[in-house]
Short mmCIF file of C-alpha atoms in Angstrom, two decimals:
data_model
loop_
_atom_site.label_atom_id
_atom_site.label_comp_id
_atom_site.label_asym_id
_atom_site.label_seq_id
_atom_site.Cartn_x
_atom_site.Cartn_y
_atom_site.Cartn_z
CA MET L 1 0.23 -0.12 -0.14
CA HIS L 2 1.33 3.49 -0.96
CA THR L 3 1.62 4.83 2.87
CA PRO L 4 4.77 5.75 4.73
CA SER L 5 5.64 3.87 7.93
CA LEU L 6 4.26 6.45 10.22
CA VAL L 7 0.94 7.03 9.11
CA GLY L 8 1.08 3.17 8.91
CA TRP L 9 2.16 2.98 12.99
CA LEU L 10 -0.70 5.55 13.60
CA LEU L 11 -3.31 3.17 11.51
CA VAL L 12 -1.98 0.67 14.28
CA LEU L 13 -2.30 3.00 17.35
CA LEU L 14 -5.82 3.98 16.18
CA CYS L 15 -7.30 0.89 15.35
CA ALA L 16 -5.67 -0.99 18.57
CA ALA L 17 -6.78 1.55 20.90
CA THR L 18 -10.36 1.44 19.51
CA GLY L 19 -10.41 -2.60 19.55
CA GLY L 20 -9.36 -2.06 23.21
CA TYR L 21 -12.22 -0.06 24.33
CA CYS L 22 -14.67 -2.29 22.19
CA LEU L 23 -13.15 -5.57 24.06
CA THR L 24 -14.11 -3.71 26.90
CA ARG L 25 -17.53 -2.84 26.06
CA SER L 26 -18.18 -6.92 24.42
CA ARG L 27 -19.16 -8.35 27.95
CA SER L 28 -21.33 -5.29 29.17
CA GLY L 29 -24.79 -3.52 28.26
CA PRO L 30 -27.64 -4.41 26.39
CA PRO L 31 -27.53 -7.60 24.11
CA ALA L 32 -27.09 -4.80 20.71
CA GLN L 33 -24.86 -3.13 22.11
CA ARG L 34 -22.41 -6.25 22.99
CA VAL L 35 -22.96 -7.45 19.47
CA THR L 36 -22.01 -3.97 17.80
CA ALA L 37 -19.00 -3.49 20.34
CA ARG L 38 -17.78 -7.42 19.14
CA CYS L 39 -18.24 -6.70 15.37
CA GLU L 40 -15.70 -3.55 16.16
CA ALA L 41 -13.63 -4.66 17.94
CA LEU L 42 -12.98 -7.84 15.69
CA MET L 43 -12.79 -5.75 12.64
CA ALA L 44 -9.88 -3.11 14.68
CA VAL L 45 -7.54 -5.87 15.26
CA GLY L 46 -7.85 -6.90 11.80
CA MET L 47 -7.00 -3.42 10.62
CA ALA L 48 -4.39 -2.91 13.13
CA VAL L 49 -2.98 -6.09 11.97
CA MET L 50 -3.42 -5.36 8.36
CA ALA L 51 -1.67 -1.54 8.90
CA LEU L 52 1.64 -3.10 10.50
CA PRO L 53 4.23 -1.83 8.01
CA ALA L 54 5.94 -4.49 6.36
CA SER L 55 9.56 -3.16 6.70
CA VAL L 56 9.44 -3.81 10.47
CA VAL L 57 6.82 -7.34 10.33
CA PRO L 58 6.58 -8.64 7.41
CA PRO L 59 3.48 -10.37 6.64
CA PRO L 60 3.26 -14.31 6.01
CA ALA L 61 2.38 -15.28 2.28
CA TRP L 62 -0.49 -16.92 3.83
CA SER L 63 -2.10 -13.78 5.80
CA PRO L 64 -4.51 -12.55 2.67
CA TRP L 65 -6.26 -15.19 2.47
CA VAL L 66 -6.61 -15.88 6.68
CA PHE L 67 -8.15 -12.32 6.41
CA THR L 68 -10.37 -13.44 3.59
CA ALA L 69 -11.84 -16.05 5.43
CA VAL L 70 -12.52 -14.74 8.44
CA PHE L 71 -13.63 -11.35 7.22
CA GLY L 72 -15.84 -13.34 4.52
CA ALA L 73 -17.34 -15.45 7.31
CA VAL L 74 -17.98 -12.38 9.23
CA ALA L 75 -20.06 -10.82 6.54
CA LEU L 76 -21.64 -13.81 5.62
CA TRP L 77 -22.87 -13.79 9.54
CA ALA L 78 -23.53 -9.75 9.39
CA LEU L 79 -25.68 -10.45 6.03
CA VAL L 80 -27.73 -13.42 7.81
CA ARG L 81 -28.43 -11.08 11.15
CA ARG L 82 -29.24 -7.88 8.80
CA HIS L 83 -26.02 -5.88 10.01
CA PRO L 84 -25.22 -3.97 6.46
CA HIS L 85 -22.56 -1.71 7.96
CA HIS L 86 -21.26 -4.51 9.69
CA ALA L 87 -21.12 -6.26 6.23
CA VAL L 88 -19.41 -3.73 4.18
CA GLY L 89 -16.80 -3.50 6.46
CA SER L 90 -16.15 -7.35 6.20
CA LEU L 91 -16.35 -7.22 2.84
CA ALA L 92 -14.18 -4.52 2.62
CA MET L 93 -11.63 -6.34 4.67
CA VAL L 94 -11.91 -8.93 1.79
CA TYR L 95 -11.57 -6.86 -0.65
CA MET L 96 -8.59 -4.87 0.34
CA ALA L 97 -6.87 -8.42 1.71
CA LEU L 98 -7.55 -10.35 -2.08
CA ALA L 99 -6.60 -6.46 -4.10
CA MET L 100 -2.74 -7.02 -2.31
CA VAL L 101 -2.77 -10.53 -3.96
CA GLY L 102 -4.84 -10.74 -6.79
CA MET L 103 -3.55 -8.14 -9.15
CA PRO L 104 -0.99 -9.77 -11.59
CA ASP L 105 1.51 -6.55 -11.36
CA MET L 106 1.21 -7.10 -7.50
CA ALA L 107 2.02 -10.78 -7.53
CA GLY L 108 4.81 -10.40 -9.65
CA HIS L 109 6.31 -7.55 -7.88
CA ALA L 110 6.02 -9.54 -4.80
CA ALA L 111 7.23 -12.59 -6.00
CA ALA L 112 10.46 -10.39 -7.15
CA HIS L 113 11.49 -9.05 -4.06
CA THR L 114 9.96 -11.42 -1.54
CA GLY L 115 9.83 -14.67 -2.97
CA GLY L 116 6.55 -15.11 -3.66
CA MET L 117 5.47 -13.75 0.06
CA ALA L 118 1.52 -12.41 -0.19
CA GLY L 119 1.06 -8.88 -2.01
CA MET L 120 -0.17 -7.48 1.42
CA ALA L 121 3.39 -5.71 2.42
CA GLY L 122 1.40 -3.45 4.96
CA MET L 123 1.17 -0.03 4.59
CA ALA L 124 4.66 1.16 4.09
CA GLY L 125 7.60 -0.55 1.93
CA MET L 126 6.24 -0.98 -1.59
CA THR L 127 6.96 1.16 -4.46
CA HIS L 128 5.13 0.12 -7.05
CA THR L 129 2.91 2.84 -9.09
CA ALA L 130 0.07 0.64 -10.33
CA PRO L 131 -3.09 0.98 -7.93
CA ALA L 132 -4.49 -2.14 -6.07
CA GLY L 133 -7.73 -3.29 -6.77
CA VAL L 134 -10.87 -2.12 -8.97
CA PRO L 135 -10.67 1.44 -9.14
CA LEU L 136 -14.45 1.66 -9.28
CA LEU L 137 -15.13 -0.56 -6.23
CA THR L 138 -12.43 1.45 -4.10
CA GLY L 139 -14.18 4.66 -4.97
CA LEU L 140 -17.63 3.09 -3.99
CA LEU L 141 -16.05 1.90 -0.79
CA LEU L 142 -14.40 5.32 -0.21
CA ALA L 143 -18.15 7.19 -0.65
CA TYR L 144 -19.52 5.30 1.42
CA TYR L 145 -17.22 5.40 4.33
CA ALA L 146 -17.01 9.04 3.71
CA VAL L 147 -20.99 9.35 4.03
CA TYR L 148 -20.32 7.25 7.04
CA VAL L 149 -17.88 8.99 8.87
CA LEU L 150 -19.87 12.39 8.20
CA ALA L 151 -23.47 10.70 9.14
CA ALA L 152 -21.97 9.52 12.28
CA GLY L 153 -19.95 12.41 13.21
CA VAL L 154 -22.76 14.66 13.20
CA ARG L 155 -25.00 12.06 15.48
CA LEU L 156 -22.21 12.86 18.43
CA VAL L 157 -23.07 16.45 18.34
CA PRO L 158 -25.81 16.75 21.08
CA GLY L 159 -29.49 17.52 19.83
CA ASP L 160 -30.28 20.30 22.14
CA VAL L 161 -27.18 22.57 21.37
CA ALA L 162 -28.85 24.79 19.37
CA ALA L 163 -31.54 25.16 22.49
CA GLY L 164 -28.75 26.99 24.69
CA PRO L 165 -25.77 26.87 26.78
CA ARG L 166 -27.96 25.12 29.36
CA ALA L 167 -29.74 22.67 26.95
CA ALA L 168 -25.96 22.03 25.62
CA VAL L 169 -24.52 21.20 29.38
CA GLY L 170 -28.19 19.09 30.08
CA ALA L 171 -27.04 17.03 26.76
CA GLY L 172 -23.96 16.60 27.22
CA ARG L 173 -24.29 14.82 30.40
CA GLY L 174 -27.27 12.96 29.89
CA ALA L 175 -25.79 11.82 26.04
CA CYS L 176 -22.30 12.19 25.68
CA ALA L 177 -20.86 10.71 29.02
CA GLY L 178 -22.29 7.39 28.59
CA PRO L 179 -20.31 4.51 26.98
CA PRO L 180 -22.52 4.13 24.01
CA VAL L 181 -21.64 7.32 22.68
CA VAL L 182 -18.11 6.40 23.48
CA LEU L 183 -19.31 3.32 21.11
CA ARG L 184 -20.13 5.46 18.07
CA ALA L 185 -17.23 8.02 18.58
CA CYS L 186 -14.81 4.04 18.00
CA GLN L 187 -17.35 3.74 15.01
CA VAL L 188 -15.97 7.32 13.74
CA ALA L 189 -12.64 6.44 14.22
CA MET L 190 -12.61 3.23 12.45
CA GLY L 191 -14.64 4.93 9.62
CA LEU L 192 -11.85 7.07 9.55
CA GLY L 193 -9.08 4.36 9.52
CA MET L 194 -10.77 2.38 6.90
CA LEU L 195 -10.94 5.59 4.31
CA ALA L 196 -6.85 5.92 5.11
CA MET L 197 -6.27 1.88 4.46
CA LEU L 198 -8.42 2.51 0.99
CA LEU L 199 -6.65 5.53 0.13
CA ALA L 200 -3.92 3.39 0.49
CA LEU L 201 -4.56 0.74 -2.18
#
């Protein structure tokens, strides 16, 4: 992927922190909230591993297929349980994994430099100029996550801010202090991370 090592490490930290919080929320709260927290935690861990700079932690040749199997199963589960956003996120993970090994130029580049290592070279260390994946599909996923981040970010703003300072303080105490709001903020962070990884293809 076309991203410097520093950006890759920042993504690792963001996703790891988000995944850690989601894991703590997966054992408490309403059932629906626990399911959301578990899905977000799995996605965060997967993104953190995928974002590791290959110059520091070279990925094994089989790692893209592990991502494909795991997140393909998660996508199927999300579709059956009618969680469209989690299904899109899991399919995006599958797409990014396959994009790094499925393109002929990527496969040839990886074979020449790593002895057949799969094309997922992490977020740094690759000097190819041809983008991986299908540009149209990458663009659609970018558009989806851009809209999602904006919409989710707007929902984090207290609804009574326009009613005055006192209403805003009351809204902040009643709505913004609770774990569900922090969980939604984590979802926004994951959406931003996904945008960065898609841009790096």
